[in-house]
Amino acid sequence: MNSVEGKIALISGGARGLGGMSAKKLAQAGAKVVITDLREEEALATLDEIESAGGQAKFIKHDVALEEDWIEAVKFTVEQFGGLDILVNNAGVASAARPLEELSLESWRRLTSINLDGVFLGIKHAIPHLRERAHLWSGGGSIINISSIMGFIGGARSAAYCASKGGVRLLTKAAALELASSKIRVNSVHPGFINTPLFRGGVEQAEQRVQGGGQKFIDAVVSRHPIGRLGEEQDIANAVRYLASDDSAFMTGTEMVVDGGYLAQ
Ligand SMILES: NC(=O)c1ccc[n+]([C@@H]2O[C@H](COP(=O)([O-])OP(=O)(O)OC[C@H]3O[C@@H](n4cnc5c(N)ncnc54)[C@H](O)[C@@H]3O)[C@@H](O)[C@H]2O)c1
């Protein structure tokens, strides 16, 4: 079930958080995994964990905003493992909450260069390799783009983040239509709030503003999820593994919302 046995995956931002857990799940299910990230130390720790559990993984340092880095990361994957079957465009950043009037063009460009340009570049450079091996699998090649519930709804003081995640949602559909005939599937995943280092950074900021503010922030966030808890990394990694596997062979251009009911309200 959800097997990715023998497939080769590249996961951007795979050092920690959702990317790290996705890398572990895919490796556990039999994929060979390349983790790319800017954070070397955390990436090597994740790599160690995968290898100690008997999985196969490699790491390459990579800034997803840079096209030359993407070319290198894809080349490295092909050299190390002999091809590419699964691309998880996961690397992403959140911005400090800021009103639009105070948002500099530089901050806007920095965030969108990672969260949106990074996804475009990943898709672009992965295509020839995914296409080459797509015939090997009943589900073909698979591209999984990590968007957000903020790719559906707006959030005040989060314009760049929402714009980037909405962009990923429609980039996914355009790519899915273009690549279907090459047997490459492209889907987006839309997490609610998930307990990762990124989320915990937000909690720390709230605590620094007001004592006890961190817990209030967590309570407020949890209350917006009808299931009554934050998401855990494995909630998203399970969705990634499913979309990477041949079990999802008839799914392309779609949005997998994993949000504890947040968007159903
Ligand atoms: N945690 C949440 O609540 C949540 C909710 C919705 C969507 N997401 C999305 O999920 C993805 C993963 O988030 P997370 O919570 O695991 O974050 P995280 O900060 O814990 O992990 C993200 C990883 O991406 C890496 N990264 C950042 N910029 C990079 C760059 N330019 N090049 C390469 N790597 C880079 C980081 O070093 C980090 O290891 C992001 O795209 C995020 O927007 C997260």
Coordinates of C-alpha atoms and ligand atoms in Angstrom, one line a residue:
M1 CA 0.0 0.0 0.0
N2 CA 1.4 3.4 -0.9
S3 CA 4.5 1.8 -2.2
V4 CA 7.2 3.8 -3.8
E5 CA 9.6 0.9 -3.9
G6 CA 12.5 1.5 -6.3
K7 CA 11.5 5.1 -7.1
I8 CA 13.9 8.0 -6.9
A9 CA 12.8 11.2 -5.1
L10 CA 14.1 14.7 -4.7
I11 CA 12.7 16.6 -1.8
S12 CA 13.5 20.3 -1.5
G13 CA 13.8 21.7 2.0
G14 CA 14.1 18.1 3.2
A15 CA 16.4 18.8 6.2
R16 CA 13.6 19.2 8.7
G17 CA 9.9 19.8 9.2
L18 CA 7.4 18.5 6.5
G19 CA 10.2 17.9 4.0
G20 CA 12.3 15.9 6.5
M21 CA 9.3 13.7 7.5
S22 CA 8.4 13.2 3.9
A23 CA 11.9 12.1 3.1
K24 CA 11.8 9.6 6.0
K25 CA 8.4 8.2 5.0
L26 CA 9.4 7.9 1.3
A27 CA 12.7 6.2 2.3
Q28 CA 10.8 3.9 4.7
A29 CA 8.5 2.9 1.8
G30 CA 11.5 1.9 -0.4
A31 CA 12.3 5.1 -2.3
K32 CA 15.9 6.4 -2.8
V33 CA 15.8 9.9 -1.6
V34 CA 17.8 13.1 -2.3
I35 CA 17.3 15.8 0.4
T36 CA 18.2 19.3 -0.7
D37 CA 18.3 22.2 1.7
L38 CA 20.3 25.2 2.8
R39 CA 20.6 23.7 6.3
E40 CA 23.5 21.3 6.1
E41 CA 23.6 20.1 9.8
E42 CA 19.9 19.3 10.1
A43 CA 20.0 17.7 6.6
L44 CA 22.8 15.4 7.7
A45 CA 21.0 14.4 10.9
T46 CA 17.9 13.5 8.8
L47 CA 20.1 11.6 6.4
D48 CA 21.7 9.7 9.3
E49 CA 18.2 8.7 10.6
I50 CA 17.2 7.4 7.2
E51 CA 20.4 5.4 6.8
S52 CA 20.2 4.0 10.3
A53 CA 16.7 2.7 9.5
G54 CA 18.1 1.0 6.4
G55 CA 17.0 3.6 3.9
Q56 CA 19.0 5.2 1.1
A57 CA 19.5 8.9 1.0
K58 CA 21.9 11.6 -0.2
F59 CA 22.1 15.3 0.5
I60 CA 23.0 18.3 -1.7
K61 CA 23.1 21.9 -0.5
H62 CA 20.6 23.9 -2.6
D63 CA 18.9 27.3 -2.7
V64 CA 15.6 26.7 -4.5
A65 CA 15.5 30.4 -5.6
L66 CA 18.6 29.8 -7.8
E67 CA 18.3 28.2 -11.2
E68 CA 21.9 27.0 -11.3
D69 CA 21.4 25.3 -7.9
W70 CA 18.3 23.4 -9.4
I71 CA 20.4 22.3 -12.3
E72 CA 23.0 20.9 -10.0
A73 CA 20.5 19.3 -7.6
V74 CA 18.8 17.4 -10.4
K75 CA 22.1 16.4 -12.0
F76 CA 23.3 15.1 -8.6
T77 CA 20.2 13.0 -8.2
V78 CA 20.5 11.5 -11.6
E79 CA 24.3 10.8 -11.0
Q80 CA 23.7 9.3 -7.6
F81 CA 20.6 7.2 -8.2
G82 CA 20.2 7.0 -12.0
G83 CA 17.1 9.1 -12.6
L84 CA 14.2 10.9 -11.0
D85 CA 10.6 9.7 -10.5
I86 CA 9.3 11.9 -7.7
L87 CA 9.8 15.7 -7.1
V88 CA 8.5 17.1 -3.8
N89 CA 8.7 20.9 -4.0
N90 CA 8.5 21.5 -0.3
A91 CA 11.0 24.2 0.6
G92 CA 9.3 27.4 1.7
V93 CA 9.5 30.3 4.1
A94 CA 6.9 32.3 6.0
S95 CA 7.3 36.1 6.3
A96 CA 7.0 38.2 9.4
A97 CA 3.4 39.6 9.6
R98 CA 3.5 43.0 7.9
P99 CA 0.8 45.3 6.5
L100 CA 0.9 45.7 2.7
E101 CA 1.9 49.4 2.9
E102 CA 5.0 48.4 4.9
L103 CA 6.0 45.4 2.8
S104 CA 9.1 46.2 0.8
L105 CA 9.4 45.0 -2.8
E106 CA 12.7 43.3 -1.7
S107 CA 10.9 41.2 1.0
W108 CA 8.1 40.4 -1.5
R109 CA 10.6 39.3 -4.1
R110 CA 12.7 37.2 -1.6
L111 CA 9.6 35.3 -0.4
T112 CA 8.1 34.7 -3.8
S113 CA 11.5 33.7 -5.2
I114 CA 11.6 30.8 -2.8
N115 CA 8.0 29.8 -2.5
L116 CA 6.9 30.3 -6.1
D117 CA 9.9 30.7 -8.4
G118 CA 11.5 27.8 -6.6
V119 CA 8.6 25.5 -7.5
F120 CA 8.6 26.6 -11.1
L121 CA 12.4 26.0 -11.4
G122 CA 12.0 22.6 -9.8
I123 CA 9.3 21.5 -12.2
K124 CA 11.2 22.9 -15.2
H125 CA 14.4 21.0 -14.5
A126 CA 12.8 17.8 -13.4
I127 CA 10.6 17.3 -16.4
P128 CA 13.1 15.7 -18.8
H129 CA 14.1 13.1 -16.2
L130 CA 10.6 12.4 -15.0
R131 CA 9.5 11.9 -18.6
E132 CA 12.3 9.5 -19.3
R133 CA 11.3 7.0 -16.5
A134 CA 7.5 7.7 -16.4
H135 CA 6.8 4.5 -18.4
L136 CA 8.3 2.4 -15.6
W137 CA 5.4 3.1 -13.2
S138 CA 1.6 2.7 -13.5
G139 CA 1.3 6.1 -11.8
G140 CA 4.0 7.6 -14.0
G141 CA 6.2 10.4 -12.7
S142 CA 4.9 12.5 -9.8
I143 CA 5.4 16.1 -8.8
I144 CA 4.0 17.2 -5.4
N145 CA 3.9 20.9 -4.6
I146 CA 3.5 21.9 -1.0
S147 CA 1.1 24.9 -1.0
S148 CA -1.0 25.8 2.1
I149 CA -4.6 26.5 3.1
M150 CA -3.3 30.0 2.4
G151 CA -3.4 29.1 -1.2
F152 CA -7.2 29.1 -0.9
I153 CA -7.9 31.9 1.5
G154 CA -6.3 35.2 2.3
G155 CA -4.7 36.2 5.6
A156 CA -4.2 39.8 6.7
R157 CA -0.6 40.9 6.8
S158 CA 0.5 37.8 4.9
A159 CA 0.1 39.0 1.3
A160 CA 3.3 37.7 -0.1
Y161 CA 2.9 34.3 1.5
C162 CA -0.8 34.0 0.3
A163 CA 0.1 35.1 -3.2
S164 CA 3.0 32.6 -3.4
K165 CA 0.8 29.7 -2.2
G166 CA -2.1 30.6 -4.5
G167 CA 0.4 30.8 -7.3
V168 CA 1.6 27.3 -6.5
R169 CA -1.9 26.0 -6.6
L170 CA -2.6 27.2 -10.1
L171 CA 1.0 26.5 -11.4
T172 CA 0.2 22.9 -10.3
K173 CA -2.9 22.8 -12.5
A174 CA -1.2 24.3 -15.5
A175 CA 1.7 21.9 -15.2
A176 CA -0.7 18.9 -14.7
L177 CA -2.5 19.7 -18.0
E178 CA 0.8 20.2 -19.9
L179 CA 2.4 17.1 -18.6
A180 CA -0.4 14.6 -18.5
S181 CA 0.5 13.3 -21.9
S182 CA 4.0 12.6 -20.7
K183 CA 2.6 10.5 -17.9
I184 CA 3.7 13.0 -15.3
R185 CA 1.2 13.8 -12.6
V186 CA 1.3 17.1 -10.7
N187 CA -0.7 17.7 -7.5
S188 CA -0.6 20.2 -4.7
V189 CA -0.9 19.6 -0.9
H190 CA -2.5 22.2 1.3
P191 CA -1.6 21.8 5.0
G192 CA -3.4 23.5 7.8
F193 CA -1.2 24.6 10.7
I194 CA 1.4 21.9 11.4
N195 CA 3.7 21.6 14.3
T196 CA 7.0 22.1 12.6
P197 CA 10.0 24.3 13.3
L198 CA 8.5 26.9 11.1
F199 CA 5.3 27.0 13.2
R200 CA 7.2 26.9 16.4
G201 CA 9.1 30.0 15.2
G202 CA 5.8 31.8 15.0
V203 CA 4.9 30.7 18.6
E204 CA 8.3 32.0 19.8
Q205 CA 7.6 35.4 18.2
A206 CA 4.2 35.6 19.8
E207 CA 5.8 34.8 23.2
Q208 CA 8.4 37.5 22.7
R209 CA 5.7 40.1 22.0
V210 CA 3.6 39.2 25.1
Q211 CA 4.4 36.8 28.0
G212 CA 2.0 33.9 27.7
G213 CA 1.3 35.0 24.1
G214 CA 2.8 31.8 22.7
Q215 CA 0.2 29.6 24.4
K216 CA -2.6 32.0 23.4
F217 CA -1.4 31.9 19.8
I218 CA -1.4 28.0 19.9
D219 CA -4.9 28.0 21.4
A220 CA -6.2 30.4 18.8
V221 CA -4.7 28.4 16.0
V222 CA -6.0 25.1 17.3
S223 CA -9.5 26.5 17.7
R224 CA -9.7 27.1 13.9
H225 CA -9.1 23.4 13.2
P226 CA -12.4 21.5 13.9
I227 CA -10.5 18.3 14.6
G228 CA -9.2 20.1 17.6
R229 CA -5.4 19.8 17.3
L230 CA -2.5 21.1 15.3
G231 CA -1.4 18.9 12.4
E232 CA 1.7 16.7 12.9
E233 CA 4.4 16.3 10.3
Q234 CA 3.3 12.8 9.5
D235 CA -0.2 13.9 8.6
I236 CA 1.4 15.7 5.6
A237 CA 4.1 13.2 4.9
N238 CA 1.4 10.5 4.5
A239 CA -0.3 12.6 1.9
V240 CA 3.0 13.1 0.1
R241 CA 3.7 9.4 0.1
Y242 CA 0.2 8.6 -1.3
L243 CA 0.6 11.1 -4.1
A244 CA 4.1 9.8 -4.9
S245 CA 2.8 6.2 -5.1
D246 CA 1.0 4.4 -7.9
D247 CA -2.1 4.3 -5.6
S248 CA -2.8 7.8 -6.7
A249 CA -2.3 7.0 -10.4
F250 CA -5.6 8.7 -11.5
M251 CA -5.0 11.9 -9.6
T252 CA -3.5 14.9 -11.3
G253 CA -4.0 18.7 -11.2
T254 CA -5.8 18.4 -7.9
E255 CA -5.5 19.8 -4.4
M256 CA -5.1 17.6 -1.4
V257 CA -6.2 19.6 1.6
V258 CA -4.9 18.2 4.9
D259 CA -6.1 20.7 7.4
G260 CA -8.2 19.1 10.2
G261 CA -11.3 20.7 8.6
Y262 CA -10.0 24.3 8.6
L263 CA -11.2 25.1 5.1
A264 CA -14.6 23.3 5.4
Q265 CA -15.9 26.1 7.6
Ligands
LIG1 N1 4.1 24.3 9.1 C1 3.0 24.7 8.7 O1 2.0 25.0 9.5 C2 2.7 24.8 7.2 C3 1.4 25.1 6.8 C4 1.2 25.2 5.4 C5 2.2 25.1 4.5 N2 3.5 24.9 4.9 C6 4.5 24.8 3.9 O2 5.2 23.5 4.1 C7 6.5 23.7 3.6 C8 7.5 23.2 4.7 O3 7.3 24.0 5.8 P1 7.8 23.5 7.3 O4 6.7 23.9 8.2 O5 8.3 22.2 7.3 O6 9.0 24.6 7.4 P2 10.4 24.4 8.1 O7 11.0 25.8 8.2 O8 10.3 23.6 9.3 O9 11.2 23.6 7.0 C9 11.4 24.2 5.7 C10 12.8 23.8 5.1 O10 13.0 24.5 3.9 C11 14.3 25.0 3.9 N3 14.4 26.1 3.0 C12 14.0 27.4 3.2 N4 14.4 28.2 2.2 C13 15.1 27.4 1.4 C14 15.7 27.7 0.1 N5 15.8 28.9 -0.4 N6 16.3 26.7 -0.5 C15 16.3 25.4 0.0 N7 15.7 25.1 1.2 C16 15.1 26.1 1.8 C17 14.6 25.3 5.3 O11 16.0 25.4 5.5 C18 13.9 24.2 6.1 O12 14.8 23.1 6.3 C19 6.7 25.2 3.3 O13 6.5 25.3 1.9 C20 5.6 25.8 4.0 O14 5.2 27.0 3.4 C21 3.8 24.7 6.3

